[in-house]
Each structure stands twice: as structure tokens, then as C-alpha cells.
Coordinates of C-alpha atoms in Angstrom, one line a residue:
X10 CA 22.8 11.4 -44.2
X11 CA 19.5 10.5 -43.1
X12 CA 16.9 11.5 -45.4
X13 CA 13.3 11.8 -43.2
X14 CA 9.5 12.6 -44.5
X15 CA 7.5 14.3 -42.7
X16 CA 3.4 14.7 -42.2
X17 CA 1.4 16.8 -40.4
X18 CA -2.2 16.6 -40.8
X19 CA -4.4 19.6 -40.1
X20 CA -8.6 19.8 -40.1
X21 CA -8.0 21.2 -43.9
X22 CA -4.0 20.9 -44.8
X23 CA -1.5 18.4 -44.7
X24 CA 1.9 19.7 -44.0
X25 CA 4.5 17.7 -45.2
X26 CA 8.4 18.1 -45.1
X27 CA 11.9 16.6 -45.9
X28 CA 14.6 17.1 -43.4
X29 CA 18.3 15.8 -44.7
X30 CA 19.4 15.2 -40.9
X31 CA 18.5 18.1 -39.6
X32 CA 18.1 20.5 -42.1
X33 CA 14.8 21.1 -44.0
X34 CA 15.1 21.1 -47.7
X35 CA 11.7 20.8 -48.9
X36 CA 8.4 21.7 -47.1
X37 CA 4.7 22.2 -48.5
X38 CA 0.8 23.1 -47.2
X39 CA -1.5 20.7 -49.3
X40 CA -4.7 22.3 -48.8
X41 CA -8.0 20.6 -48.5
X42 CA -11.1 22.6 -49.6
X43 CA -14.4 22.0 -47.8
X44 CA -16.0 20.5 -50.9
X45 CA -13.2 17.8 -51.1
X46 CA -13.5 16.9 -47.3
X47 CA -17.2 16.6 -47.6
X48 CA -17.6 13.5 -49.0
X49 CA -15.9 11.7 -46.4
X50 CA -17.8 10.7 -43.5
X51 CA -15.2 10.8 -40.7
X52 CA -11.4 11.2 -40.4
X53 CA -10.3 7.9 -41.8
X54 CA -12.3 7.9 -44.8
X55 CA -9.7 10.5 -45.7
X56 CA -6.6 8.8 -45.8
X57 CA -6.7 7.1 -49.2
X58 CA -7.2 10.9 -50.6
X59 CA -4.7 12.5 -48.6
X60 CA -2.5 10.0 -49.5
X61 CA -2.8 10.5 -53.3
X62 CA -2.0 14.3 -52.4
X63 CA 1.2 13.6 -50.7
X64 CA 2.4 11.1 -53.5
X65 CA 1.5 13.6 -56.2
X66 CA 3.3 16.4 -54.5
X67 CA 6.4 13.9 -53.5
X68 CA 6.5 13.0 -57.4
X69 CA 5.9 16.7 -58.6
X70 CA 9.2 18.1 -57.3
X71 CA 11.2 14.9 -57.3
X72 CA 11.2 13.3 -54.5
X73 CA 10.4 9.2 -55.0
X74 CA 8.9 7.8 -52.0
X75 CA 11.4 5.1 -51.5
X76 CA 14.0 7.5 -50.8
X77 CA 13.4 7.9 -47.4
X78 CA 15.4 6.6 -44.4
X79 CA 12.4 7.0 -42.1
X80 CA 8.4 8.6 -42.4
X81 CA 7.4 10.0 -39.8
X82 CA 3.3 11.3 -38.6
X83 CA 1.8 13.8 -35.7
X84 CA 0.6 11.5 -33.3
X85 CA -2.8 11.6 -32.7
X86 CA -5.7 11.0 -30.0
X87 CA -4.5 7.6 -28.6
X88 CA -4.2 6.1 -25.2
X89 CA -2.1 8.3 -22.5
X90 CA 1.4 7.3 -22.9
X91 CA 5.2 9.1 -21.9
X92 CA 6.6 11.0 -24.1
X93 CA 9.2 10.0 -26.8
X94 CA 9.1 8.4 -30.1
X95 CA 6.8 5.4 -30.9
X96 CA 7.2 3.3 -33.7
X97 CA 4.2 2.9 -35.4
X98 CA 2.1 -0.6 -35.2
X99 CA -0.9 -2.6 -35.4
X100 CA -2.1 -1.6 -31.7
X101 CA -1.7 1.8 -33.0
X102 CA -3.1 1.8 -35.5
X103 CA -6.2 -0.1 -34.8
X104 CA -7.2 2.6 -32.3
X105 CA -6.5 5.3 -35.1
X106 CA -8.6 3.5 -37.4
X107 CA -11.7 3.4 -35.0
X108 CA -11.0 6.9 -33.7
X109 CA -11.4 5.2 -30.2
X110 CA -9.8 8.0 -27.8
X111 CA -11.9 10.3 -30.2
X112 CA -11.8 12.1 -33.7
X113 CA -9.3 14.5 -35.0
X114 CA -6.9 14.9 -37.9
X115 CA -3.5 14.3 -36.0
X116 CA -4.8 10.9 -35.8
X117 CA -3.9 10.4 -39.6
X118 CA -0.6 11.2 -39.2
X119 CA 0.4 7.5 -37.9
X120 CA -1.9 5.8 -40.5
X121 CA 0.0 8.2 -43.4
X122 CA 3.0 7.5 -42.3
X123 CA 2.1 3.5 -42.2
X124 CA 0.7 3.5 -45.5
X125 CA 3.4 5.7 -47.6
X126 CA 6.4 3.3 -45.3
X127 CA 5.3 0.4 -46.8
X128 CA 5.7 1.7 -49.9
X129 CA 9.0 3.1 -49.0
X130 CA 10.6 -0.3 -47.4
X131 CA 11.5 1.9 -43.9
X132 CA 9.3 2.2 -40.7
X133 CA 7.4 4.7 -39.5
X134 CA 6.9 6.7 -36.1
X135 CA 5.2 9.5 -34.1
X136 CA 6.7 11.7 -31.7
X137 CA 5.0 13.0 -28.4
X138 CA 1.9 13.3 -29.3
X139 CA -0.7 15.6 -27.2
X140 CA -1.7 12.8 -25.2
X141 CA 1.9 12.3 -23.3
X142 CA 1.3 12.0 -19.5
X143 CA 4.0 12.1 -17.1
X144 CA 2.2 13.7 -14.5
X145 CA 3.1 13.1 -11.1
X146 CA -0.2 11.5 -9.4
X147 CA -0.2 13.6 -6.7
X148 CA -0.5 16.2 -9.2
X149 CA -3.9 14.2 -11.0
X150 CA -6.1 14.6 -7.6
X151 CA -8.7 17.3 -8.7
X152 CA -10.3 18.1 -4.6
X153 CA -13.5 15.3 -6.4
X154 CA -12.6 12.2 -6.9
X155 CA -14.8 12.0 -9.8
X156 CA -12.9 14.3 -11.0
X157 CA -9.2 13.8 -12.3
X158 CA -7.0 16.1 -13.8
X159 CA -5.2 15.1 -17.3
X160 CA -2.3 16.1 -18.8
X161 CA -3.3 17.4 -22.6
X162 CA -1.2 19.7 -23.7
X163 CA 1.3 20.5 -26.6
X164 CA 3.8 18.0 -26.0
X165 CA 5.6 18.0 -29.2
X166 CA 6.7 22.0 -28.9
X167 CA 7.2 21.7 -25.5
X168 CA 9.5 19.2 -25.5
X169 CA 11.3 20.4 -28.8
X170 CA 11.7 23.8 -27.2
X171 CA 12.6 22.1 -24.1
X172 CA 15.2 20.5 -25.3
X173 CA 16.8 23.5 -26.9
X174 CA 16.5 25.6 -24.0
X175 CA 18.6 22.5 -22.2
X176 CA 21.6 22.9 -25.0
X177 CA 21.5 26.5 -24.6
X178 CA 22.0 25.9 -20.9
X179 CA 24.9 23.7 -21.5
X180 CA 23.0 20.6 -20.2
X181 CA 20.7 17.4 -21.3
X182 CA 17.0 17.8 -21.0
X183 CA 17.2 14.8 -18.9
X184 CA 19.5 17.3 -16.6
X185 CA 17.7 20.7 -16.4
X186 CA 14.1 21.7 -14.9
X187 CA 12.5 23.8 -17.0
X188 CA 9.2 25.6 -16.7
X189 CA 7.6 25.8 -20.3
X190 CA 5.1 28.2 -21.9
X191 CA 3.3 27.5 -25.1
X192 CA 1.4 30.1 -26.0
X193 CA -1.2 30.1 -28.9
X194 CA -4.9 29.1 -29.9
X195 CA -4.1 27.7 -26.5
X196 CA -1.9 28.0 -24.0
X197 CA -0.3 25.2 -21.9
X198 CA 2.3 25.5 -18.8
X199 CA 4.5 22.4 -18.0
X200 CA 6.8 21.8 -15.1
X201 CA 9.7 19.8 -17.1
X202 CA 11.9 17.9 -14.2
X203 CA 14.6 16.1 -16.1
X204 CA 13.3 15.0 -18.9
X205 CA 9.4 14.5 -17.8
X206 CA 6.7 17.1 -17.7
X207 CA 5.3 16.7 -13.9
X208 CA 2.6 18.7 -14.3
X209 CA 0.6 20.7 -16.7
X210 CA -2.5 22.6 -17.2
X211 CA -5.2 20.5 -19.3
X212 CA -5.0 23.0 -22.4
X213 CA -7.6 21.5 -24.5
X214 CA -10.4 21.1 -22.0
X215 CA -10.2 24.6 -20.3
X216 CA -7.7 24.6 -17.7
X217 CA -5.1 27.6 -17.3
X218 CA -5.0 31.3 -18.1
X219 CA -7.4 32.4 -20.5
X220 CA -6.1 32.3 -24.1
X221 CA -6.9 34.1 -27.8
X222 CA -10.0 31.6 -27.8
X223 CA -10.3 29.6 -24.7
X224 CA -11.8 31.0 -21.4
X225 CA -9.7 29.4 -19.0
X226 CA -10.4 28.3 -15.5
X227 CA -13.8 30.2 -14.2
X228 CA -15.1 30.9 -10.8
X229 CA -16.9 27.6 -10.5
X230 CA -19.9 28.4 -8.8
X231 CA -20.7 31.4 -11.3
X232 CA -19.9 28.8 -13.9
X233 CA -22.7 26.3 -12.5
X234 CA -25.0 29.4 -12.3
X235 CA -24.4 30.4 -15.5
X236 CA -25.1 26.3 -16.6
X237 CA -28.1 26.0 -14.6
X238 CA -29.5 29.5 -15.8
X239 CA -32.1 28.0 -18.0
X240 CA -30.8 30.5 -20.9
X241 CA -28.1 28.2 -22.4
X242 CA -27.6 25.2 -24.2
X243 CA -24.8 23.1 -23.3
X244 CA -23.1 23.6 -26.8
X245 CA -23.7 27.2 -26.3
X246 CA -21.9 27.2 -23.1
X247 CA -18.9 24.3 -24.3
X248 CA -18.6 27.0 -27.4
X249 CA -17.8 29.6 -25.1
X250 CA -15.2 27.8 -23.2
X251 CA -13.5 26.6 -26.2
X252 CA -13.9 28.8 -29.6
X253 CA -15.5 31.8 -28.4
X254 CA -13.8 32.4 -25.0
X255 CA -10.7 34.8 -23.9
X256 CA -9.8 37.1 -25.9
X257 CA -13.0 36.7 -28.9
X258 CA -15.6 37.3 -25.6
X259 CA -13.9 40.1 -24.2
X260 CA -12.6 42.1 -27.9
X261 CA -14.3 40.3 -30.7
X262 CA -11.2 38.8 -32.1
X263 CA -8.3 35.8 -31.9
X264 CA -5.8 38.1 -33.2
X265 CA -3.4 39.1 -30.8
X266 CA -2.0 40.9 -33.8
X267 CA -5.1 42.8 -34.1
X268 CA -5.1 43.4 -30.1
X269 CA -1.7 45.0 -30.6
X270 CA -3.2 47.2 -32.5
X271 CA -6.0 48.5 -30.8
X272 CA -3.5 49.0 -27.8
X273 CA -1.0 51.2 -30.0
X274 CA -4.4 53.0 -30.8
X275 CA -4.7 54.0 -27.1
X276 CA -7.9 51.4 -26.7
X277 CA -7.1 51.5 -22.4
X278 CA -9.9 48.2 -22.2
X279 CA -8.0 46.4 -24.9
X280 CA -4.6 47.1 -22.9
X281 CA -6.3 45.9 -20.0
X282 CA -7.8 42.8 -21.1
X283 CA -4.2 42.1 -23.0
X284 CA -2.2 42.6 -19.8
X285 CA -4.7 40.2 -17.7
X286 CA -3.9 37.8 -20.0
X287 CA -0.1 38.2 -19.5
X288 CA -0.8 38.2 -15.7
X289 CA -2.7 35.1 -15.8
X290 CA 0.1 33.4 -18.0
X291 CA 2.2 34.8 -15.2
X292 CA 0.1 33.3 -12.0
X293 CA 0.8 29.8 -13.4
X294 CA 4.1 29.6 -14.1
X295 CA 4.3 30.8 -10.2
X296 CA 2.1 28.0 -9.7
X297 CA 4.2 26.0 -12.1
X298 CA 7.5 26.8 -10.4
X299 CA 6.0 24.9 -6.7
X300 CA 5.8 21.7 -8.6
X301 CA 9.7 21.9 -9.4
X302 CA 9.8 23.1 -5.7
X303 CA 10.9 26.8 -7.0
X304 CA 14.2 24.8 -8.4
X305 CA 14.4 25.7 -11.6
X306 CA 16.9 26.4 -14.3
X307 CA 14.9 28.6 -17.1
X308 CA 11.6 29.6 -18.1
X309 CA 11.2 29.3 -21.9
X310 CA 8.2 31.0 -23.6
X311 CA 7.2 30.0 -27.2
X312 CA 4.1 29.7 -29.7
X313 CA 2.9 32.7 -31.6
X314 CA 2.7 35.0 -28.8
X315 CA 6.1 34.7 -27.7
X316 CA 6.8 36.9 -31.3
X317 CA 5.1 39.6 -29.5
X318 CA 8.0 41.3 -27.1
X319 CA 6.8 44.9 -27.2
X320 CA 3.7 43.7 -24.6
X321 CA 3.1 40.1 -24.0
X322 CA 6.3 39.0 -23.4
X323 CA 7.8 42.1 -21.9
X324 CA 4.5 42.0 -19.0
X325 CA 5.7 38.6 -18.6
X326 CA 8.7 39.2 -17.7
X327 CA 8.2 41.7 -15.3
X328 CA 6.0 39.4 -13.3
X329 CA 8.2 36.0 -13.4
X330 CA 11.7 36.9 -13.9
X331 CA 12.6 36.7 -10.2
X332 CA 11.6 32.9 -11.0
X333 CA 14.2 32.1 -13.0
X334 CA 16.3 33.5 -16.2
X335 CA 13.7 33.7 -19.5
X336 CA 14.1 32.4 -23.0
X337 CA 12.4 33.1 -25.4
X338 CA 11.6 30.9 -28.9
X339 CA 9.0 32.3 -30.8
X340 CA 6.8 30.3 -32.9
X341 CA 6.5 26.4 -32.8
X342 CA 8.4 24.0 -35.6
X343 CA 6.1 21.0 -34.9
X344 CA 7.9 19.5 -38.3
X345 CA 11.3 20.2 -36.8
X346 CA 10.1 18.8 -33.9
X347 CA 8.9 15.3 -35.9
X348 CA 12.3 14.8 -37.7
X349 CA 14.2 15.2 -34.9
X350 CA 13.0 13.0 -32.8
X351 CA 13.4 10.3 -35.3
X352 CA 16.6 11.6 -36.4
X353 CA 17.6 10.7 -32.5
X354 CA 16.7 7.3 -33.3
X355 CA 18.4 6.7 -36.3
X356 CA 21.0 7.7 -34.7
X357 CA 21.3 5.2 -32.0
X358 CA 20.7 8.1 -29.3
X359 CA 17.7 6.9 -28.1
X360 CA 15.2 3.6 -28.7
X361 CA 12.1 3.5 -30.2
X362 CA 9.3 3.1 -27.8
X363 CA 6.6 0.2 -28.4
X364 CA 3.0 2.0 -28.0
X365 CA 1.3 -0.6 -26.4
X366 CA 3.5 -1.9 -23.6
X367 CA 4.0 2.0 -22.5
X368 CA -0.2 2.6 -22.8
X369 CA -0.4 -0.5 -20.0
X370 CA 2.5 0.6 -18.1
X371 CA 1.1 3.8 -17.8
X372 CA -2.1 2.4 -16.4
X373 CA -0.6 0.2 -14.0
X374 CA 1.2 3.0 -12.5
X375 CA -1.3 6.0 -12.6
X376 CA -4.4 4.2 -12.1
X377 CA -6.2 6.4 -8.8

């Protein structure tokens, strides 16, 4: 039995678990308040603290930190690399450190892993973090070559959920082509063609059907009007795009829980905006489905909206399912996700990838 720790760090949580092979036996939410966080002047500063939080909590209920066959962090903002798991080192690290692809919380997850391995005796990975590219490069020409289009999406569901989809099938992922639909905050489509995601919508940077939060792709010529109006700050308009975009412009909320409601409430604008939303989803996985060449095996639709069957899911289907046959995962286990793919290296199934020698491979063979 391989015992394997677990840490997910969010803008004001860690998540941390313990899988015993694959099954979870422990799991906690170590909340950060705002006050706590403050004092810290960017996201390094914080690992010393967080890591206090997760020794105390390990301690707390019993679990001794050298009892761990592996430790395991989200990856973070790093270099664009294939997907798979890395084993954490120096090069890694470094970058992390000096926040040098940009800020954000994931990137503790490699440095928290480092840090609490040591103590442990055992090493420490990340697995497909949101900067796995695997794009085809005919797939990266944007119509300006100034212009490229990157693959930033949520790698770590996707390929989990991809993965299952390919047991369910009776295959290997490395076997199946798969068309898969995250669907939260934000909302990413990837063509997955044996084992590599081909193509995929830049989630994070507005690319895609609009989302709870995030406007999508625009009409680009009202967008530069809209830029060039005089009436807007950049900020203001970057805020719309990302935070205050979708569905918060057009109903006021993120909830598509609270959207459900106003549709069961006969609100016809809601339904309308709702359904767009499902048709957009719908438009690109069509889009989706020409980069596999219309060869593919399933479509599998997960993240938080996939729980919702009675409208988002059902539209969906009526738009797609002449594509291929639908499955449907709701939610996303990113900490599932974590232990398994080291639980595949501990178990001789697959080799650890070296961060730095895929990061220069990838740029000698993607480089436009």
C-alpha cells in the first residue's frame, strides 16, 4: 500500500489529502483569512505559514509526516510543458520561487510539497499542471502572427476525467479520442487524440463560449470600439472579460444554481441567456470534433455544471450527441486527480518526467 499526501493550494485555503492507493482516507480545507495573508507580500512569502498549517493539521489527527510514500503539489504557473507527472526539482523550483511565468497560489503546491518531502525522506511531484501544451502547431496560428494561441486550460480534470472516460470505454487514454468539456468558473474544450490534448480553447485569457464569469470570445471589432471608446479603463474592460463577464453581465450572478432558479421561476431572459450558454458550449465541441477529424470516441462533460442535467447538460445534448455518445462526470476531484498520477508512478506504470528537459523540448519543437 502506497500511502500519498496531497496539497492543493487555493488564493485563501490549502486543501490537503491522504489517499492509501487510491482511496482517500483523510481530507481537509485549511482556511486562510485575509488578515493572515496580509502580511505577506507575494505568494512565496507564504509558504513557511502554510507550511506550519499543514504540519499542525497532519499532527492533529495522526498522521506523522514521515509516513508518506510520496507528497505530491498542484502545479503551478511554470514554463509550457506536456502533460504527465514531473518530479519536483531545483529548475522547478527556482521559477516558483521568483514567480517568473507569473503569480498565483498553485505555484506553492511544488514548493509545499518540496519542503514537507524533505522532511518526509520521499520525493515530491506535480501532475499536469494548467500550463500542459500539446497543441498541434498548426493549431497555435492565431490569422496575426503577433498573435499565438496557447493552450491554458484545466489539464489536471481533463485528463483525470479523460482517462476514466477511456476505462469506461474499454480502452487506454493513449487509445481513445475524446472531446472533453470542463465546465466551471471557466470553461475549457480539449480535443484529446491518444493521450494528448491537440487543441484547446485558452480558458484563462478569454477564449471559448462565455462562462458563469468570463465573457468569452467577442465580436472583435466591437471589442476594439468598445477599448477605444474613451469611457474605459483597461482594468475596467480586462475585469469584464474575466470576473465580471457571462453570466454576472448578463443576470447579476455566478450561480448557475441561482440561474436554475430564476428559470424554474418562468424568468424567459434568464432561460435564454442560460441556453446560449449551452449552445455556445455546443458550437465548440463541433469545432472541437474537426480537430479529431470528426473521429471520435466520446464526449465527456464535467466541472460543476455538468451536475446540472435538468438544463445545461440536457441542451447539450440535444445539440452534440449526433457527435458522438456523452458521458457525463460531474464535478472535478483535482486531489484524486494528484494521487493518481503519482500512484501510476509508484507503481512502475509510467516514469516521472524531468521539468526542465520537457520545458526545452517543448520549445525546440513549437517555437513559430
Amino acid at each position: 500500500m502506497y500511502r500519498i499526501l496531497v496539497i492543493n493550494p487555493g488564493s485563501t485555503s490549502t486543501k490537503i489529502a491522504i489517499f492509501e492507493d487510491e482511496k482517500e482516507v483523510f481530507s481537509r480545507t485549511l482556511r486562510h483569512s485575509v488578515e493572515e495573508l496580509s502580511v505577506y507580500k507575494n505568494i512565496f512569502d507564504q509558504y513557511e505559514f502554510r507550511k506550519s498549517v499543514i504540519l499542525g493539521a497532519l499532527e492533529e489527527n495522526g498522521y506523522p509526516v514521515n509516513g508518506f510514500s510520496a507528497i505530491v503539489g498542484r502545479g503551478g504557473l511554470l514554463r509550457p510543458i506536456p502533460g504527465g507527472t514531473y518530479e519536483v526539482d531545483e529548475v522547478m523550483l527556482e521559477e516558483l520561487r521568483h514567480a517568473k511565468q507569473g503569480e498565483h497560489a498553485s505555484n506553492l503546491g511544488a514548493i509545499l510539497a518540496h519542503e514537507l518531502a524533505q522532511l518526509a525522506g520521499v520525493k515530491a511531484y506535480i501532475v499536469d499542471p494548467v500550463v500542459v501544451d500539446e497543441m498541434n502547431n498548426i493549431a497555435r496560428i492565431s490569422g496575426h502572427p503577433e498573435i499565438q494561441r496557447k493552450s491554458i486550460f484545466h489539464a489536471l480534470n481533463q485528463k483525470a476525467v479523460a482517462r476514466k472516460a477511456a476505462l469506461e470505454i474499454g480502452k487506454t487514454y493513449e487509445d481513445v479520442n475524446l472531446i472533453v468539456v470542463h465546465m466551471g468558473g471557466g470553461i475549457s474544450i480539449g480535443a484529446h487524440m491518444k493521450g494528448k490534448v491537440i487543441d484547446v480553447n485558452n480558458a484563462l485569457d478569454g477564449d471559448g463560449p462565455f462562462t458563469p464569469e468570463r465573457s468569452g470570445t467577442l465580436p472583435l471589432t466591437q471589442l476594439i470600439d468598445l477599448c477605444f471608446s474613451g469611457k474605459y479603463t483597461k482594468e475596467w474592460v480586462l475585469k469584464r472579460i474575466k470576473g465580471n463577464g457571462g453570466l454576472v453581465a448578463y443576470l447579476g450572478t455566478n450561480s448557475a444554481i441561482d440561474v436554475q432558479k430564476k428559470i424554474d421561476d418562468n424568468d424567459k431572459y434568464a432561460e435564454l441567456v442560460y441556453r446560449s450558454m449551452a449552445y455556445q458550449i455546443a458550437k465548440w465541441i463541433g469545432k472541437t470534433a474537426v480537430a479529431l477529424r470528426g473521429n471520435v470516441d466520446a464526449i465527456v462533460l464535467t466541472g460543476g455544471l455538468a451536475y446540472d442535467s435538468k438544463y445545461m447538460v440536457r441542451w447539450i445534448k440535444e445539440y452534440v450527441s449526433f457527435i458522438a455518445p456523452i458521458i457525463v462526470y460531474p464535478g472535478g476531484d483535482e486531489e484524486k486527480a494528484l494521487a493518481l498520477g503519482v500512484l501510476r508512478i509508484l507503481k512502475g506504470q509510467e516514469k516521472p518526467k524531468i521539468y526542465h528537459e520537457e520545458a526545452e523540448r517543448w520549445q525546440k519543437t513549437t517555437c513559430l
